[in-house]
Steps between C-alpha positions, in 0.01 A plus 500: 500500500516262777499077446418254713382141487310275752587084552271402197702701281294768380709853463331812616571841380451811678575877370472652166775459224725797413727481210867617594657769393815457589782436284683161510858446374727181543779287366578129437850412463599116334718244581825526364502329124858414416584415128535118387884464379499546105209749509423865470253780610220516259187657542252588798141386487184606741159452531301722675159716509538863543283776401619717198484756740806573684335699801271241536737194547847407362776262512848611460770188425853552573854243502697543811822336557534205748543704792204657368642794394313707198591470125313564266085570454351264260142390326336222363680296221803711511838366392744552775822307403618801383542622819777497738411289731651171715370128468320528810197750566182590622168672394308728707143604423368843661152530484252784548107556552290763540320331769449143616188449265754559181758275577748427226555091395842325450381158405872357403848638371817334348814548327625295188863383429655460171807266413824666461603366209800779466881334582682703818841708308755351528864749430687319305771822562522365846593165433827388710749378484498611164181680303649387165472097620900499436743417779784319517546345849280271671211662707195339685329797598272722270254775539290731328248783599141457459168718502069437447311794504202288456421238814828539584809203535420173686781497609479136704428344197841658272666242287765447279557303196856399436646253227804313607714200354591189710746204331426674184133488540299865474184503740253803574380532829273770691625579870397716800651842518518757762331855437521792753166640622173365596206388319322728306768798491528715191868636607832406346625176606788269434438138382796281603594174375777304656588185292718363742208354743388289240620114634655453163690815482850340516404280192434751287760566165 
């Protein structure tokens, strides 16, 4: 069919409709969606309008990776922290019709985060200077290697809590450590606390 319209904005049609025939396929990729620190992968969640009919039209969801490579296929209201996956991806939607008078509907889609509420491991065997707490010289420096299979360390944010006497006088204090790695990393890493930065260092007994 043929359109056209004249200055007092009346639209003309010429021709006779045909319904297509041809098949139509396509894909929308989203924005990256990056975790919020403390949180966890929990479930995907679409609405759309499709036919029950496969050959007729469809919509196929899928996670890629941030560089938008493929992970796993998934469907409406399915968990997907189970999965091995980073704190940053993406969701692609692949859509098929029959024919342009079929198309399929994707009217919104999300995922849902859950609170980690499970503590990184910490390896107490790796404790130095000594994994027993004993030692019998004077030492500023301590590590110990950590892990989260979870959301994975936050590591800018790695503290320590040490308990120290001044002039006879015990105090409890929480202090910034130093942890290997970068936010979000579910890898071995090594928390390091050094004492001796601490402007009151040379007062402690």
């Amino acid at each position: 069919m043929f359109f056209f319209g004249d200055n007092n904005g009346k639209l003309y049609s010429i021709g006779e409709f045909v319904e297509p025939d041809q098949e139509i396929e396509g894909s929308i990729i989203s924005i990256p969606i990056k975790l919020p620190q403390g949180y966890w992968w929990d479930r995907f969640n679409v609405h759309d309008n499709t036919s029950a009919d496969s050959s007729i039209n469809s919509i196929t969801y899928s996670i890629l990776d941030e560089d938008k490579n493929f992970i796993k296929e998934i469907k409406n209201g399915d968990t997907i922290g189970d999965i091995t996956i980073d704190r940053t991806i993406r969701l692609r939607a692949d859509l098929y019709a029959k024919n342009l008078s079929v198309n399929p509907q994707l009217w919104d889609w999300r995922v849902t985060f859950v609170v980690d509420s499970v503590p990184p491991f910490l390896d107490k065997s790796t404790f130095t200077p000594d994994p027993d707490g004993w030692i019998n010289e004077t030492t500023h420096v301590f590590t110990i290697k950590v892990k989260d299979d979870g959301s994975g360390l936050h590591v800018s944010s790695a503290e320590y809590v040490l308990e120290y006497s001044i002039e006879n006088e015990t105090h409890t204090g929480t202090f910034d450590a130093n942890c290997t790695g970068e936010d979000g990393t579910r890898n071995v890493e090594t928390i390091t606390a050094n004492i001796s930065k601490l402007d009151f260092y040379q007062n402690i007994t």
